[in-house]
Structure formats: C-alpha cells, structure tokens
Amino acid sequence: MQYRNSYGQCLGQEMQDWTPRNTPEKFSLSGNYCMVTPLSVDHAEDLFHAWQSIDDDRDWTYLPGKRPATKEACYNYFRELIGAKNGMHMSVIDKNDDTVKGIFCITRINPLHGTFELTDINWTPALKKTRISTEAIYLVLAYFIDALHYRRCEWRTNIFNDGAIKAAERFGFRKEGILRDKKVTKGHSEDLALFSIIASEWHDLEIPIKAWLRENNFDGMGRQLKKLKDFR
C-alpha cells in the first residue's frame, strides 16, 4: 500500500509503531521430528562420518568451505564455525536416533529492521528431501517471525545451485532477482539468486507446511503421502 507525504511523494506502508526487534540469544527449537540447536564440536563426529560416506564432494561446490578430509580437520572446521562472527551456526538433530544430520547458518540478523537470512545449508543425504529438513527450516521461520516478530527472511544461493533454488521455491520463498558478481568463491565469480519470505505472507505459507508435516501424511518409512503443493 502506498502513502503520500505532505509533498505528494509516495512512501511505503506507515509503521510509526515499529520498534527494533530483540536480538536472539543462543536458542534450541524442538519439533516432532527434529531439534535445531547451536552447533557444537560434539556434533562433528556424526557429520564427519556422514560426509565421508559420500563418494565425492559435489555437495560442497556451492558452499564456502571444503569437505573435511580427516576427523581432526572436521573438529577444527566446527571450531571455526562456532567462533565465527558472521551468524548463528545451527545443527539439525534427528529425534529418531539422536544423530546430527545437517548444519546451516542464520546470518545478517538485523533487529533494527527485523530481517535475517538463512545460508550455508548443508544437508547430509539422510536429511535431504525429508520431513526433518522441512521441519527444521519451518521451526526457524516460525521462531523468528511468530515469536520474535521479525518481518523478512532472505535466502540467497548461487544461480546454478538448482537444489537450493527448488527448495526455496517449494517452501514458498519468492524470487526477487539476481545479485550479479556478488561474491568470489573458490576461484569463481558468483551470481546469487535472491529469495525472500515476509511476515505478511507467512501465515498463508505456514498453514500448508504444518498440514504437510502431520504424521498422518507419512507412511511407516517416513515417505510423504501428499506433496506440500497439494496442501496449498
């Protein structure tokens, strides 16, 4: 909705009651299928074995880091992430077997404007395309938007990262454009696709996600009976 000031200039929605949001401290979130917790060095063991079970490192092509070659390198990698000042690095723990199945980062947290970004999403094969991965992202969005009242979540990814783009679109993120020559990663220039979800559309996205996540939408092997798009 547009507004006009006394000069006849167009402005965005009036928000005179807006106040800066709280900066989140360390937190853990619990769902039906997973826990989202701060990254810990104790999580390195599970992920080292999961990453080394893959024949190659193609899952790391669009990530800033490299797959740790040794267990000690994996521990050091986790220490670096935990000590980084660029965001909150989180782990996803499968409640079924208490193993860590993936990590991601919540970054660009801006309480003044109520915005944040999800980045560096690194799912193991056991987590990809599962209800756990969907629930993990849902828990974070619900926490920031519903509990902390943030108003915008961004998702940026390399324009060639088809898996991340499809995941963003499936969840309901809207594409806003391309950030050209935004980064240089591993010796290559990166154009980034920018997606977002804003608070005003979150309610309509949340309802089908919660319906899709219900236990009666999955068989005994955890396979979906209906796709997320079928609930929209």
Tab-separated table of C-alpha atoms in Angstrom:
chain	number	residue	atom	x	y	z
A	1	MET	CA	0.000	0.000	0.000
A	2	GLN	CA	1.303	3.453	-0.897
A	3	TYR	CA	1.138	6.599	1.217
A	4	ARG	CA	1.892	10.185	0.280
A	5	ASN	CA	3.630	12.748	2.428
A	6	SER	CA	2.892	16.469	2.507
A	7	TYR	CA	4.975	16.919	-0.651
A	8	GLY	CA	2.934	14.385	-2.575
A	9	GLN	CA	5.795	11.886	-2.583
A	10	CYS	CA	4.929	8.196	-2.406
A	11	LEU	CA	6.026	6.225	0.641
A	12	GLY	CA	5.646	2.642	1.802
A	13	GLN	CA	3.303	1.427	4.489
A	14	GLU	CA	3.293	3.631	7.581
A	15	MET	CA	4.941	1.958	10.592
A	16	GLN	CA	5.046	4.591	13.323
A	17	ASP	CA	4.653	1.909	15.997
A	18	TRP	CA	7.646	-0.112	14.764
A	19	THR	CA	10.338	-0.850	17.338
A	20	PRO	CA	13.605	-2.778	16.881
A	21	ARG	CA	13.243	-6.498	17.499
A	22	ASN	CA	15.133	-8.468	20.107
A	23	THR	CA	18.485	-9.896	19.112
A	24	PRO	CA	18.169	-13.659	19.606
A	25	GLU	CA	20.499	-15.266	22.103
A	26	LYS	CA	21.506	-18.900	21.757
A	27	PHE	CA	18.367	-20.971	21.371
A	28	SER	CA	17.160	-24.501	20.644
A	29	LEU	CA	13.930	-25.427	18.895
A	30	SER	CA	12.080	-28.727	19.156
A	31	GLY	CA	9.659	-30.191	16.637
A	32	ASN	CA	8.022	-33.565	16.149
A	33	TYR	CA	10.925	-34.962	14.160
A	34	CYS	CA	13.995	-32.868	14.905
A	35	MET	CA	15.829	-30.497	17.205
A	36	VAL	CA	17.527	-27.347	15.942
A	37	THR	CA	20.372	-26.475	18.306
A	38	PRO	CA	23.518	-24.331	18.324
A	39	LEU	CA	26.425	-26.008	16.577
A	40	SER	CA	28.720	-27.901	18.928
A	41	VAL	CA	32.082	-29.583	18.456
A	42	ASP	CA	30.350	-32.691	19.798
A	43	HIS	CA	28.356	-32.789	16.554
A	44	ALA	CA	31.462	-33.190	14.392
A	45	GLU	CA	31.682	-36.967	14.779
A	46	ASP	CA	28.242	-37.668	13.277
A	47	LEU	CA	28.729	-35.306	10.367
A	48	PHE	CA	32.268	-36.425	9.571
A	49	HIS	CA	31.063	-39.998	9.052
A	50	ALA	CA	28.024	-38.821	7.071
A	51	TRP	CA	30.117	-36.610	4.803
A	52	GLN	CA	32.755	-39.296	4.279
A	53	SER	CA	30.099	-41.833	3.298
A	54	ILE	CA	29.582	-39.869	0.065
A	55	ASP	CA	31.737	-40.809	-2.934
A	56	ASP	CA	32.682	-37.225	-3.803
A	57	ASP	CA	32.359	-33.658	-2.568
A	58	ARG	CA	29.819	-32.302	-5.041
A	59	ASP	CA	27.579	-31.227	-2.153
A	60	TRP	CA	30.266	-28.675	-1.247
A	61	THR	CA	30.519	-26.988	-4.647
A	62	TYR	CA	28.368	-24.008	-3.675
A	63	LEU	CA	29.421	-23.844	-0.022
A	64	PRO	CA	32.236	-21.576	1.182
A	65	GLY	CA	34.131	-24.386	2.898
A	66	LYS	CA	35.608	-27.704	1.806
A	67	ARG	CA	34.659	-31.176	2.992
A	68	PRO	CA	36.959	-32.078	5.907
A	69	ALA	CA	39.290	-34.880	4.886
A	70	THR	CA	40.058	-36.126	8.392
A	71	LYS	CA	38.247	-36.289	11.689
A	72	GLU	CA	40.636	-33.736	13.192
A	73	ALA	CA	40.008	-31.397	10.247
A	74	CYS	CA	36.282	-31.769	10.877
A	75	TYR	CA	36.688	-30.797	14.532
A	76	ASN	CA	38.753	-27.769	13.502
A	77	TYR	CA	36.138	-26.823	10.905
A	78	PHE	CA	33.449	-26.861	13.574
A	79	ARG	CA	35.587	-24.766	15.907
A	80	GLU	CA	35.986	-22.185	13.143
A	81	LEU	CA	32.237	-22.052	12.535
A	82	ILE	CA	31.448	-21.744	16.233
A	83	GLY	CA	33.964	-18.925	16.616
A	84	ALA	CA	32.805	-17.048	13.519
A	85	LYS	CA	31.124	-13.682	13.974
A	86	ASN	CA	29.049	-13.849	10.787
A	87	GLY	CA	25.983	-15.540	12.235
A	88	MET	CA	24.480	-18.316	14.326
A	89	HIS	CA	25.574	-21.744	13.108
A	90	MET	CA	22.978	-24.412	13.901
A	91	SER	CA	22.730	-28.212	13.831
A	92	VAL	CA	19.736	-30.363	12.935
A	93	ILE	CA	19.369	-33.449	15.132
A	94	ASP	CA	17.109	-36.336	14.146
A	95	LYS	CA	14.924	-37.178	17.147
A	96	ASN	CA	14.546	-40.756	15.962
A	97	ASP	CA	18.195	-41.667	16.550
A	98	ASP	CA	19.704	-38.516	18.115
A	99	THR	CA	22.224	-38.107	15.299
A	100	VAL	CA	23.202	-34.819	13.677
A	101	LYS	CA	22.027	-34.821	10.072
A	102	GLY	CA	22.883	-31.316	8.877
A	103	ILE	CA	24.016	-27.778	9.622
A	104	PHE	CA	23.098	-24.277	8.472
A	105	CYS	CA	23.648	-20.656	9.421
A	106	ILE	CA	21.309	-17.833	10.418
A	107	THR	CA	23.083	-14.656	9.367
A	108	ARG	CA	22.555	-10.956	8.618
A	109	ILE	CA	20.347	-10.714	11.700
A	110	ASN	CA	19.211	-7.081	11.771
A	111	PRO	CA	16.972	-6.272	14.755
A	112	LEU	CA	16.640	-2.625	13.663
A	113	HIS	CA	14.760	-3.616	10.520
A	114	GLY	CA	13.585	-7.087	11.596
A	115	THR	CA	15.388	-9.082	8.913
A	116	PHE	CA	17.553	-12.213	8.793
A	117	GLU	CA	18.941	-14.699	6.285
A	118	LEU	CA	19.321	-18.472	6.037
A	119	THR	CA	22.563	-19.565	4.405
A	120	ASP	CA	25.215	-22.304	4.110
A	121	ILE	CA	22.589	-25.045	4.296
A	122	ASN	CA	24.497	-28.331	4.319
A	123	TRP	CA	22.250	-31.396	4.493
A	124	THR	CA	23.606	-34.936	4.549
A	125	PRO	CA	21.993	-37.471	2.176
A	126	ALA	CA	19.940	-38.791	5.111
A	127	LEU	CA	18.391	-35.342	5.568
A	128	LYS	CA	17.781	-34.214	2.008
A	129	LYS	CA	14.151	-34.197	0.835
A	130	THR	CA	12.830	-35.390	4.207
A	131	ARG	CA	10.231	-34.094	6.617
A	132	ILE	CA	13.080	-33.359	9.035
A	133	SER	CA	14.737	-30.853	6.703
A	134	THR	CA	11.399	-29.144	6.082
A	135	GLU	CA	10.591	-29.032	9.783
A	136	ALA	CA	13.998	-27.571	10.638
A	137	ILE	CA	13.503	-24.596	8.308
A	138	TYR	CA	9.898	-24.230	9.460
A	139	LEU	CA	10.937	-24.098	13.130
A	140	VAL	CA	13.414	-21.291	12.485
A	141	LEU	CA	10.976	-19.244	10.404
A	142	ALA	CA	8.214	-19.667	12.971
A	143	TYR	CA	10.554	-18.670	15.791
A	144	PHE	CA	11.804	-15.505	14.120
A	145	ILE	CA	8.521	-14.385	12.549
A	146	ASP	CA	5.932	-15.575	15.088
A	147	ALA	CA	7.885	-15.345	18.348
A	148	LEU	CA	10.425	-12.566	17.723
A	149	HIS	CA	8.246	-10.700	15.198
A	150	TYR	CA	10.883	-10.292	12.521
A	151	ARG	CA	9.401	-9.262	9.186
A	152	ARG	CA	11.671	-10.640	6.481
A	153	CYS	CA	13.763	-13.758	5.830
A	154	GLU	CA	16.172	-13.914	2.897
A	155	TRP	CA	17.567	-16.943	1.123
A	156	ARG	CA	20.452	-16.396	-1.297
A	157	THR	CA	22.096	-19.065	-3.395
A	158	ASN	CA	24.289	-19.481	-6.454
A	159	ILE	CA	22.188	-19.199	-9.615
A	160	PHE	CA	23.457	-22.635	-10.676
A	161	ASN	CA	22.524	-24.343	-7.390
A	162	ASP	CA	19.348	-25.981	-8.672
A	163	GLY	CA	18.744	-27.961	-5.476
A	164	ALA	CA	18.739	-24.889	-3.234
A	165	ILE	CA	16.593	-22.917	-5.677
A	166	LYS	CA	13.986	-25.684	-5.845
A	167	ALA	CA	14.000	-25.982	-2.044
A	168	ALA	CA	13.418	-22.245	-1.632
A	169	GLU	CA	10.586	-22.213	-4.159
A	170	ARG	CA	8.981	-25.316	-2.637
A	171	PHE	CA	8.935	-23.663	0.771
A	172	GLY	CA	7.289	-20.538	-0.566
A	173	PHE	CA	10.181	-18.120	-0.876
A	174	ARG	CA	9.650	-15.591	-3.664
A	175	LYS	CA	12.415	-14.792	-6.107
A	176	GLU	CA	13.326	-11.110	-6.050
A	177	GLY	CA	16.147	-11.027	-8.574
A	178	ILE	CA	19.798	-11.750	-9.313
A	179	LEU	CA	22.713	-10.167	-7.466
A	180	ARG	CA	25.335	-10.090	-10.209
A	181	ASP	CA	29.015	-10.684	-9.414
A	182	LYS	CA	28.113	-10.662	-5.732
A	183	LYS	CA	30.875	-12.953	-4.472
A	184	VAL	CA	34.072	-14.744	-5.422
A	185	THR	CA	34.010	-18.279	-4.044
A	186	LYS	CA	36.645	-20.957	-4.613
A	187	GLY	CA	38.137	-19.038	-7.516
A	188	HIS	CA	34.857	-18.412	-9.336
A	189	SER	CA	32.580	-15.386	-9.605
A	190	GLU	CA	29.116	-15.936	-8.165
A	191	ASP	CA	25.800	-14.504	-9.233
A	192	LEU	CA	23.321	-15.029	-6.408
A	193	ALA	CA	19.585	-15.621	-6.737
A	194	LEU	CA	17.762	-13.711	-4.002
A	195	PHE	CA	14.565	-15.102	-2.447
A	196	SER	CA	12.508	-13.891	0.496
A	197	ILE	CA	9.534	-14.557	2.739
A	198	ILE	CA	7.931	-11.596	4.512
A	199	ALA	CA	5.777	-11.675	7.617
A	200	SER	CA	2.602	-10.576	5.846
A	201	GLU	CA	2.625	-13.729	3.702
A	202	TRP	CA	3.963	-16.136	6.325
A	203	HIS	CA	0.543	-17.110	7.712
A	204	ASP	CA	-0.653	-18.364	4.319
A	205	LEU	CA	2.578	-20.331	3.893
A	206	GLU	CA	2.630	-21.729	7.421
A	207	ILE	CA	-0.784	-23.420	7.287
A	208	PRO	CA	0.024	-25.866	4.443
A	209	ILE	CA	3.502	-26.542	5.832
A	210	LYS	CA	2.041	-27.557	9.197
A	211	ALA	CA	-0.550	-29.718	7.441
A	212	TRP	CA	2.135	-31.406	5.341
A	213	LEU	CA	4.237	-32.118	8.446
A	214	ARG	CA	1.465	-34.000	10.270
A	215	GLU	CA	2.301	-37.619	10.991
A	216	ASN	CA	-0.725	-38.884	9.053
A	217	ASN	CA	0.849	-37.530	5.859
A	218	PHE	CA	3.660	-40.095	6.042
A	219	ASP	CA	3.863	-43.861	5.801
A	220	GLY	CA	5.802	-46.136	8.133
A	221	MET	CA	9.024	-45.389	6.255
A	222	GLY	CA	8.608	-41.634	6.587
A	223	ARG	CA	7.640	-41.159	2.943
A	224	GLN	CA	5.144	-38.425	2.143
A	225	LEU	CA	1.639	-39.391	1.042
A	226	LYS	CA	0.876	-35.945	-0.383
A	227	LYS	CA	3.269	-33.298	-1.645
A	228	LEU	CA	3.478	-29.898	0.007
A	229	LYS	CA	1.947	-28.265	-3.054
A	230	ASP	CA	-1.161	-30.446	-2.596
A	231	PHE	CA	-1.943	-28.579	0.634
A	232	ARG	CA	-1.872	-25.157	-0.995
